[in-house]
Amino acid sequence: MVAFYHVCFAVRDLEQAMRDFQRSAGVEWSEPVSDRLGEWDYRIVFTAGGPPFIELIEGAPGSPWHAAEGPRFDHIGFWSSDVREGSRRLEGEGLPLDFSGCPHGRPFVYHRVDSIGARIELVDVSRQAAFLGRWHPQGAPMPAVDET
């Protein structure tokens, strides 16, 4: 099995969650980023220092990350050699597709894992260089699930 590279929490207040994590666990944060996917604005941040990362994401109402019912553990993320093949593999294993960023030009998917109350995220390894450039400059490449 390939190691995951991050865990993510969907939160209502990004700055408060950053402060609480920093106070309780001593983690350091990169600078948060605001972005848009489809019709949803969101804010995102990752821990500094390398994998595995902790990701916090604050999503707009209706988005895959909206925390209307309260903050939650949202997903565990893996790099994938081929997101579409990985998505088919997970569906074949009985883990239904919950959301795909692919139609929005973002090569990632979420699959529900009801037994843990969270999702698995596969992100296409083609995005890894950009991820490292933004969140972990000088970081070494991370392994990906081989979907061949």
XYZ file of N, CA, C and O in Angstrom:
592
model
N 0.840 -1.190 0.000
C 0.000 0.000 0.000
C 0.882 1.249 0.000
O 1.881 1.297 0.694
N 0.487 2.215 -0.751
C 1.190 3.488 -0.809
C 0.727 4.354 0.362
O -0.456 4.395 0.690
N 1.654 5.069 0.961
C 1.322 5.937 2.083
C 0.430 7.097 1.644
O 0.610 7.644 0.556
N -0.489 7.470 2.500
C -1.291 8.661 2.249
C -0.385 9.875 2.421
O 0.650 9.807 3.075
N -0.781 10.996 1.830
C 0.043 12.185 1.999
C -0.639 13.288 2.801
O 0.021 14.233 3.242
N -1.951 13.170 3.028
C -2.600 14.139 3.906
C -3.908 13.606 4.468
O -4.501 12.682 3.915
N -4.317 14.230 5.571
C -5.656 14.058 6.128
C -6.298 15.439 6.121
O -5.606 16.455 6.234
N -7.610 15.472 5.953
C -8.295 16.754 5.819
C -9.473 16.856 6.775
O -10.236 15.896 6.960
N -9.618 18.053 7.321
C -10.764 18.390 8.151
C -11.521 19.524 7.480
O -10.916 20.532 7.087
N -12.833 19.370 7.315
C -13.696 20.450 6.844
C -14.089 21.255 8.079
O -14.532 20.681 9.083
N -13.892 22.566 8.017
C -14.092 23.420 9.193
C -14.966 24.616 8.846
O -15.092 24.994 7.685
N -15.547 25.207 9.871
C -16.358 26.406 9.679
C -15.518 27.679 9.701
O -15.863 28.663 9.071
N -14.436 27.662 10.475
C -13.611 28.853 10.671
C -12.146 28.440 10.547
O -11.577 27.856 11.472
N -11.553 28.710 9.398
C -10.196 28.270 9.105
C -9.182 28.794 10.133
O -8.372 28.024 10.658
N -9.234 30.093 10.442
C -8.259 30.665 11.367
C -8.383 30.063 12.761
O -7.378 29.769 13.415
N -9.618 29.861 13.219
C -9.810 29.272 14.552
C -9.267 27.842 14.585
O -8.590 27.445 15.537
N -9.550 27.072 13.547
C -9.050 25.690 13.500
C -7.523 25.673 13.458
O -6.885 24.833 14.108
N -6.920 26.603 12.705
C -5.457 26.696 12.662
C -4.900 26.992 14.053
O -3.942 26.344 14.501
N -5.494 27.967 14.739
C -5.030 28.320 16.094
C -5.175 27.138 17.048
O -4.264 26.835 17.816
N -6.328 26.462 16.984
C -6.558 25.343 17.898
C -5.570 24.207 17.656
O -5.034 23.624 18.600
N -5.326 23.875 16.381
C -4.350 22.825 16.060
C -2.951 23.243 16.516
O -2.191 22.442 17.044
N -2.619 24.503 16.293
C -1.288 24.970 16.678
C -1.117 24.916 18.191
O -0.095 24.431 18.683
N -2.130 25.370 18.938
C -2.055 25.334 20.402
C -2.019 23.913 20.940
O -1.278 23.615 21.867
N -2.810 23.033 20.366
C -2.924 21.679 20.927
C -1.846 20.719 20.457
O -1.430 19.838 21.198
N -1.380 20.896 19.216
C -0.424 19.920 18.670
C 0.900 20.547 18.229
O 1.791 19.829 17.795
N 1.012 21.868 18.317
C 2.248 22.530 17.956
C 2.562 22.561 16.470
O 3.701 22.814 16.091
N 1.560 22.316 15.630
C 1.817 22.310 14.191
C 2.013 23.736 13.681
O 1.490 24.691 14.246
N 2.770 23.854 12.612
C 2.967 25.132 11.924
C 2.199 25.073 10.613
O 2.083 24.014 10.000
N 1.717 26.223 10.172
C 0.886 26.294 8.979
C 1.548 27.096 7.874
O 2.249 28.070 8.133
N 1.278 26.712 6.651
C 1.598 27.537 5.496
C 0.574 28.661 5.464
O -0.336 28.704 6.294
N 0.683 29.558 4.498
C -0.309 30.629 4.359
C -1.564 30.071 3.684
O -1.464 29.374 2.670
N -2.745 30.377 4.215
C -3.988 29.929 3.576
C -4.144 30.524 2.175
O -3.610 31.587 1.868
N -4.893 29.811 1.356
C -5.162 30.221 -0.022
C -6.674 30.221 -0.236
O -7.370 29.319 0.228
N -7.162 31.234 -0.942
C -8.567 31.276 -1.372
C -8.612 30.838 -2.821
O -7.748 31.198 -3.618
N -9.644 30.053 -3.159
C -9.766 29.556 -4.529
C -11.239 29.334 -4.839
O -12.106 29.563 -3.991
N -11.503 28.870 -6.036
C -12.872 28.611 -6.484
C -12.874 27.335 -7.304
O -11.979 27.092 -8.107
N -13.883 26.516 -7.072
C -14.108 25.302 -7.859
C -15.562 25.329 -8.289
O -16.461 25.319 -7.436
N -15.795 25.387 -9.601
C -17.173 25.502 -10.083
C -17.795 26.766 -9.524
O -17.236 27.854 -9.637
N -18.911 26.624 -8.846
C -19.618 27.779 -8.277
C -19.241 28.057 -6.833
O -19.805 28.941 -6.197
N -18.284 27.294 -6.271
C -17.981 27.395 -4.844
C -16.643 28.056 -4.571
O -15.598 27.636 -5.073
N -16.671 29.044 -3.713
C -15.449 29.600 -3.158
C -15.060 28.745 -1.965
O -15.928 28.182 -1.269
N -13.769 28.645 -1.729
C -13.298 27.922 -0.551
C -11.951 28.469 -0.133
O -11.278 29.172 -0.887
N -11.570 28.151 1.096
C -10.261 28.515 1.633
C -9.601 27.237 2.117
O -10.266 26.369 2.675
N -8.284 27.165 1.925
C -7.565 25.927 2.197
C -6.186 26.257 2.766
O -5.595 27.280 2.437
N -5.697 25.368 3.613
C -4.352 25.499 4.172
C -3.811 24.111 4.499
O -4.592 23.191 4.789
N -2.498 23.967 4.403
C -1.814 22.727 4.781
C -0.756 23.046 5.827
O -0.218 24.163 5.858
N -0.446 22.068 6.647
C 0.656 22.222 7.580
C 1.951 22.403 6.814
O 2.083 21.965 5.673
N 2.906 23.039 7.455
C 4.244 23.204 6.894
C 5.104 22.033 7.374
O 4.816 21.425 8.402
N 6.143 21.722 6.624
C 7.111 20.754 7.116
C 7.119 19.409 6.444
O 7.981 18.593 6.729
N 6.192 19.150 5.574
C 6.256 17.898 4.828
C 5.234 16.868 5.227
O 4.554 16.996 6.232
N 5.157 15.805 4.407
C 4.132 14.788 4.600
C 4.406 13.926 5.832
O 5.556 13.803 6.238
N 3.314 13.365 6.373
C 1.929 13.624 5.956
C 1.470 14.996 6.440
O 1.799 15.424 7.536
N 0.706 15.648 5.602
C 0.201 16.976 5.876
C -1.166 16.880 6.548
O -1.888 15.903 6.377
N -1.512 17.939 7.276
C -2.889 18.141 7.737
C -3.441 19.258 6.871
O -2.800 20.299 6.707
N -4.597 19.031 6.299
C -5.276 20.027 5.474
C -6.521 20.483 6.214
O -7.251 19.666 6.791
N -6.765 21.783 6.182
C -8.023 22.352 6.651
C -8.667 23.032 5.460
O -7.990 23.708 4.681
N -9.977 22.851 5.327
C -10.685 23.487 4.223
C -12.017 24.031 4.718
O -12.731 23.368 5.460
N -12.284 25.262 4.329
C -13.520 25.957 4.687
C -14.283 26.182 3.399
O -13.820 26.924 2.526
N -15.407 25.496 3.243
C -16.154 25.545 1.991
C -17.456 26.300 2.085
O -18.082 26.366 3.137
N -17.860 26.831 0.949
C -19.116 27.572 0.843
C -20.306 26.621 0.935
O -20.180 25.420 0.683
N -21.492 27.152 1.290
C -22.689 26.319 1.313
C -22.876 25.593 -0.020
O -22.687 26.169 -1.087
N -23.206 24.310 0.076
C -23.429 23.477 -1.094
C -22.176 22.830 -1.640
O -22.255 21.932 -2.475
N -21.016 23.275 -1.192
C -19.753 22.712 -1.684
C -19.484 21.358 -1.018
O -20.085 21.033 0.000
N -18.570 20.590 -1.576
C -18.232 19.300 -0.969
C -17.590 19.427 0.411
O -17.440 18.440 1.105
N -17.221 20.651 0.799
C -16.508 20.851 2.070
C -17.292 21.697 3.063
O -16.748 22.098 4.089
N -18.544 21.987 2.765
C -19.340 22.816 3.672
C -19.542 22.057 4.978
O -19.918 20.888 4.975
N -19.290 22.743 6.072
C -19.383 22.111 7.395
C -20.623 22.599 8.147
O -20.557 22.943 9.319
N -21.769 22.600 7.449
C -23.012 23.093 8.047
C -23.388 22.339 9.314
O -23.933 22.916 10.245
N -23.090 21.055 9.345
C -23.449 20.239 10.507
C -22.319 20.170 11.526
O -22.374 19.387 12.465
N -21.313 20.984 11.335
C -20.183 21.031 12.256
C -18.910 20.533 11.605
O -18.942 19.827 10.592
N -17.782 20.932 12.161
C -16.496 20.482 11.637
C -16.409 18.958 11.653
O -17.054 18.306 12.476
N -15.608 18.419 10.739
C -15.528 16.965 10.647
C -14.220 16.527 9.997
O -13.607 17.290 9.241
N -13.828 15.291 10.293
C -12.774 14.659 9.522
C -13.403 14.385 8.167
O -14.444 13.737 8.083
N -12.802 14.881 7.092
C -13.429 14.795 5.775
C -12.848 13.686 4.911
O -13.587 12.900 4.340
N -11.507 13.644 4.776
C -10.932 12.635 3.893
C -9.456 12.385 4.187
O -8.816 13.147 4.894
N -8.969 11.306 3.609
C -7.554 10.972 3.609
C -7.126 10.936 2.150
O -7.839 10.382 1.309
N -5.996 11.586 1.837
C -5.614 11.787 0.445
C -4.420 10.968 0.004
O -3.432 10.836 0.733
N -4.536 10.449 -1.207
C -3.480 9.667 -1.857
C -3.222 10.240 -3.240
O -4.152 10.668 -3.926
N -1.988 10.202 -3.690
C -1.667 10.466 -5.084
C -2.021 9.236 -5.895
O -1.896 8.118 -5.397
N -2.432 9.433 -7.132
C -2.814 8.335 -8.007
C -2.158 8.510 -9.369
O -2.102 9.626 -9.894
N -1.692 7.403 -9.940
C -1.099 7.473 -11.281
C -2.156 7.765 -12.345
O -1.831 8.246 -13.427
N -3.437 7.496 -12.042
C -4.522 7.728 -12.995
C -5.826 7.816 -12.207
O -6.374 6.791 -11.772
N -6.310 9.040 -12.005
C -7.505 9.254 -11.176
C -8.726 8.521 -11.716
O -9.488 7.923 -10.955
N -8.937 8.539 -13.022
C -10.133 7.883 -13.573
C -10.084 6.370 -13.334
O -11.082 5.758 -12.966
N -8.923 5.760 -13.569
C -8.779 4.318 -13.300
C -8.919 4.033 -11.809
O -9.529 3.046 -11.404
N -8.327 4.882 -10.992
C -8.440 4.714 -9.544
C -9.880 4.816 -9.081
O -10.325 4.065 -8.213
N -10.630 5.746 -9.674
C -12.035 5.905 -9.328
C -12.828 4.657 -9.711
O -13.652 4.166 -8.929
N -12.547 4.114 -10.889
C -13.222 2.864 -11.296
C -12.876 1.718 -10.347
O -13.729 0.918 -9.980
N -11.613 1.663 -9.941
C -11.179 0.617 -9.016
C -11.929 0.732 -7.683
O -12.450 -0.257 -7.167
N -12.018 1.942 -7.145
C -12.699 2.127 -5.861
C -14.191 1.803 -5.976
O -14.761 1.164 -5.083
N -14.818 2.220 -7.081
C -16.233 1.867 -7.271
C -16.397 0.357 -7.347
O -17.352 -0.193 -6.791
N -15.477 -0.315 -8.027
C -15.516 -1.773 -8.112
C -15.346 -2.448 -6.767
O -15.802 -3.569 -6.564
N -14.713 -1.751 -5.840
C -14.526 -2.273 -4.478
C -15.700 -1.908 -3.572
O -15.655 -2.160 -2.364
N -16.739 -1.289 -4.143
C -17.929 -0.945 -3.361
C -17.852 0.389 -2.641
O -18.649 0.651 -1.746
N -16.922 1.254 -3.060
C -16.790 2.583 -2.463
C -17.310 3.605 -3.468
O -16.622 3.963 -4.420
N -18.545 4.075 -3.271
C -19.187 4.924 -4.276
C -18.529 6.290 -4.434
O -18.037 6.879 -3.464
N -18.543 6.778 -5.672
C -18.056 8.117 -5.962
C -18.942 9.128 -5.248
O -20.167 9.058 -5.324
N -18.327 10.053 -4.538
C -19.059 11.086 -3.824
C -18.957 12.430 -4.541
O -19.902 13.201 -4.553
N -17.790 12.701 -5.139
C -17.593 13.953 -5.857
C -16.373 13.815 -6.761
O -15.393 13.187 -6.383
N -16.458 14.426 -7.943
C -15.323 14.473 -8.852
C -15.021 15.913 -9.225
O -15.919 16.654 -9.639
N -13.769 16.295 -9.082
C -13.329 17.610 -9.529
C -12.995 17.624 -11.004
O -12.788 18.694 -11.588
N -12.942 16.445 -11.631
C -12.538 16.343 -13.041
C -13.381 17.210 -13.981
O -12.814 17.899 -14.837
N -14.721 17.235 -13.849
C -15.506 18.097 -14.739
C -15.206 19.589 -14.567
O -15.532 20.392 -15.417
N -14.551 19.937 -13.454
C -14.200 21.328 -13.175
C -12.730 21.602 -13.526
O -12.188 22.639 -13.141
N -12.090 20.642 -14.205
C -10.701 20.814 -14.594
C -9.695 20.500 -13.508
O -8.529 20.852 -13.621
N -10.146 19.834 -12.443
C -9.261 19.477 -11.335
C -9.252 17.947 -11.208
O -10.282 17.338 -10.908
N -8.115 17.330 -11.426
C -8.059 15.859 -11.439
C -8.002 15.240 -10.038
O -6.956 14.795 -9.577
N -9.161 15.245 -9.359
C -9.276 14.563 -8.067
C -10.687 14.018 -7.924
O -11.623 14.496 -8.568
N -10.811 12.997 -7.087
C -12.115 12.398 -6.797
C -12.195 12.061 -5.312
O -11.176 11.808 -4.672
N -13.431 12.073 -4.802
C -13.716 11.600 -3.451
C -14.619 10.380 -3.562
O -15.620 10.399 -4.285
N -14.284 9.346 -2.802
C -15.128 8.166 -2.691
C -15.487 7.964 -1.229
O -14.632 8.092 -0.352
N -16.754 7.659 -0.995
C -17.245 7.436 0.368
C -16.753 6.100 0.918
O -16.778 5.087 0.233
N -16.356 6.158 2.169
C -16.026 4.942 2.918
C -16.900 5.014 4.171
O -16.495 5.548 5.207
N -18.125 4.529 4.039
C -19.112 4.681 5.103
C -18.669 4.055 6.420
O -19.013 4.553 7.495
N -17.875 2.992 6.359
C -17.456 2.321 7.594
C -16.556 3.193 8.461
O -16.454 2.955 9.671
N -15.924 4.217 7.883
C -15.101 5.127 8.682
C -15.708 6.526 8.757
O -15.147 7.413 9.390
N -16.831 6.731 8.092
C -17.507 8.021 8.135
C -16.729 9.134 7.456
O -16.817 10.295 7.868
N -15.966 8.793 6.439
C -15.146 9.789 5.739
C -14.976 9.359 4.288
O -15.579 8.384 3.843
N -14.137 10.090 3.581
C -13.911 9.801 2.172
C -12.429 9.517 1.921
O -11.570 9.913 2.704
N -12.181 8.837 0.803
C -10.838 8.662 0.257
C -10.740 9.650 -0.901
O -11.650 9.726 -1.734
N -9.645 10.396 -0.952
C -9.398 11.288 -2.074
C -8.236 10.731 -2.886
O -7.200 10.374 -2.330
N -8.429 10.667 -4.191
C -7.341 10.368 -5.114
C -7.059 11.645 -5.894
O -7.987 12.260 -6.429
N -5.787 12.030 -5.950
C -5.368 13.213 -6.700
C -4.366 12.745 -7.741
O -3.425 12.011 -7.425
N -4.562 13.163 -8.984
C -3.660 12.737 -10.045
C -2.247 13.243 -9.776
O -2.042 14.406 -9.446
N -1.289 12.341 -9.909
C 0.110 12.654 -9.622
C 0.641 13.778 -10.514
O 1.633 14.435 -10.161
N -0.026 14.057 -11.619
C 0.389 15.165 -12.481
C 0.307 16.507 -11.753
O 0.927 17.481 -12.167
N -0.451 16.575 -10.663
C -0.607 17.798 -9.867
C 0.430 17.918 -8.745
O 0.479 18.922 -8.048
N 1.251 16.878 -8.584
C 2.156 16.865 -7.437
C 3.204 17.982 -7.473
O 3.492 18.600 -6.437
N 3.788 18.258 -8.622
C 4.804 19.314 -8.701
C 4.218 20.663 -8.281
O 4.856 21.422 -7.534
N 3.004 20.976 -8.726
C 2.355 22.232 -8.340
C 2.059 22.246 -6.845
O 2.225 23.273 -6.170
N 1.608 21.107 -6.316
C 1.343 21.003 -4.878
C 2.625 21.277 -4.090
O 2.633 22.083 -3.158
N 3.696 20.604 -4.466
C 4.966 20.799 -3.760
C 5.440 22.242 -3.888
O 5.915 22.837 -2.908
N 5.298 22.822 -5.080
C 5.713 24.199 -5.280
C 4.991 25.174 -4.372
O 5.576 26.137 -3.879
N 3.718 24.912 -4.121
C 2.914 25.809 -3.278
C 3.061 25.501 -1.790
O 3.180 26.390 -0.971
N 3.005 24.226 -1.422
C 2.891 23.853 -0.015
C 4.170 23.294 0.607
O 4.281 23.274 1.833
N 5.099 22.811 -0.207
C 6.318 22.221 0.357
C 7.487 22.371 -0.616
O 8.006 21.387 -1.138
N 7.884 23.630 -0.881
C 9.002 23.850 -1.800
C 10.227 23.067 -1.322
O 10.463 22.943 -0.132
N 10.959 22.543 -2.260
C 12.143 21.728 -1.985
C 11.790 20.334 -1.469
O 12.675 19.552 -1.141
N 10.490 20.019 -1.371
C 10.081 18.700 -0.904
C 10.309 17.640 -1.962
O 10.218 17.899 -3.167
N 10.598 16.445 -1.505
C 10.830 15.319 -2.408
C 9.506 14.799 -2.970
O 8.463 14.903 -2.305
N 9.530 14.223 -4.173
C 8.316 13.610 -4.719
C 7.778 12.536 -3.777
O 8.540 11.862 -3.078
N 6.467 12.409 -3.784
C 5.785 11.430 -2.937
C 5.266 10.299 -3.808
O 4.950 10.508 -4.976
N 5.172 9.089 -3.255
C 4.706 7.949 -4.060
C 3.225 8.061 -4.405
O 2.462 8.708 -3.694
N 2.853 7.409 -5.506
C 1.458 7.393 -5.957
C 0.977 5.947 -6.060
O 1.767 5.041 -6.324
N -0.320 5.776 -5.865
C -0.942 4.477 -6.115
C -0.822 4.196 -7.604
O -1.189 5.052 -8.425
N -0.292 3.041 -7.968
C -0.134 2.667 -9.381
C -1.435 2.026 -9.864
O -1.778 0.930 -9.432
N -2.133 2.712 -10.743
C -3.443 2.238 -11.221
C -3.357 1.440 -12.513
O -4.372 1.150 -13.110
N -2.146 1.043 -12.949
C -2.016 0.262 -14.182
C -2.325 -1.204 -13.933
O -2.218 -1.710 -12.855
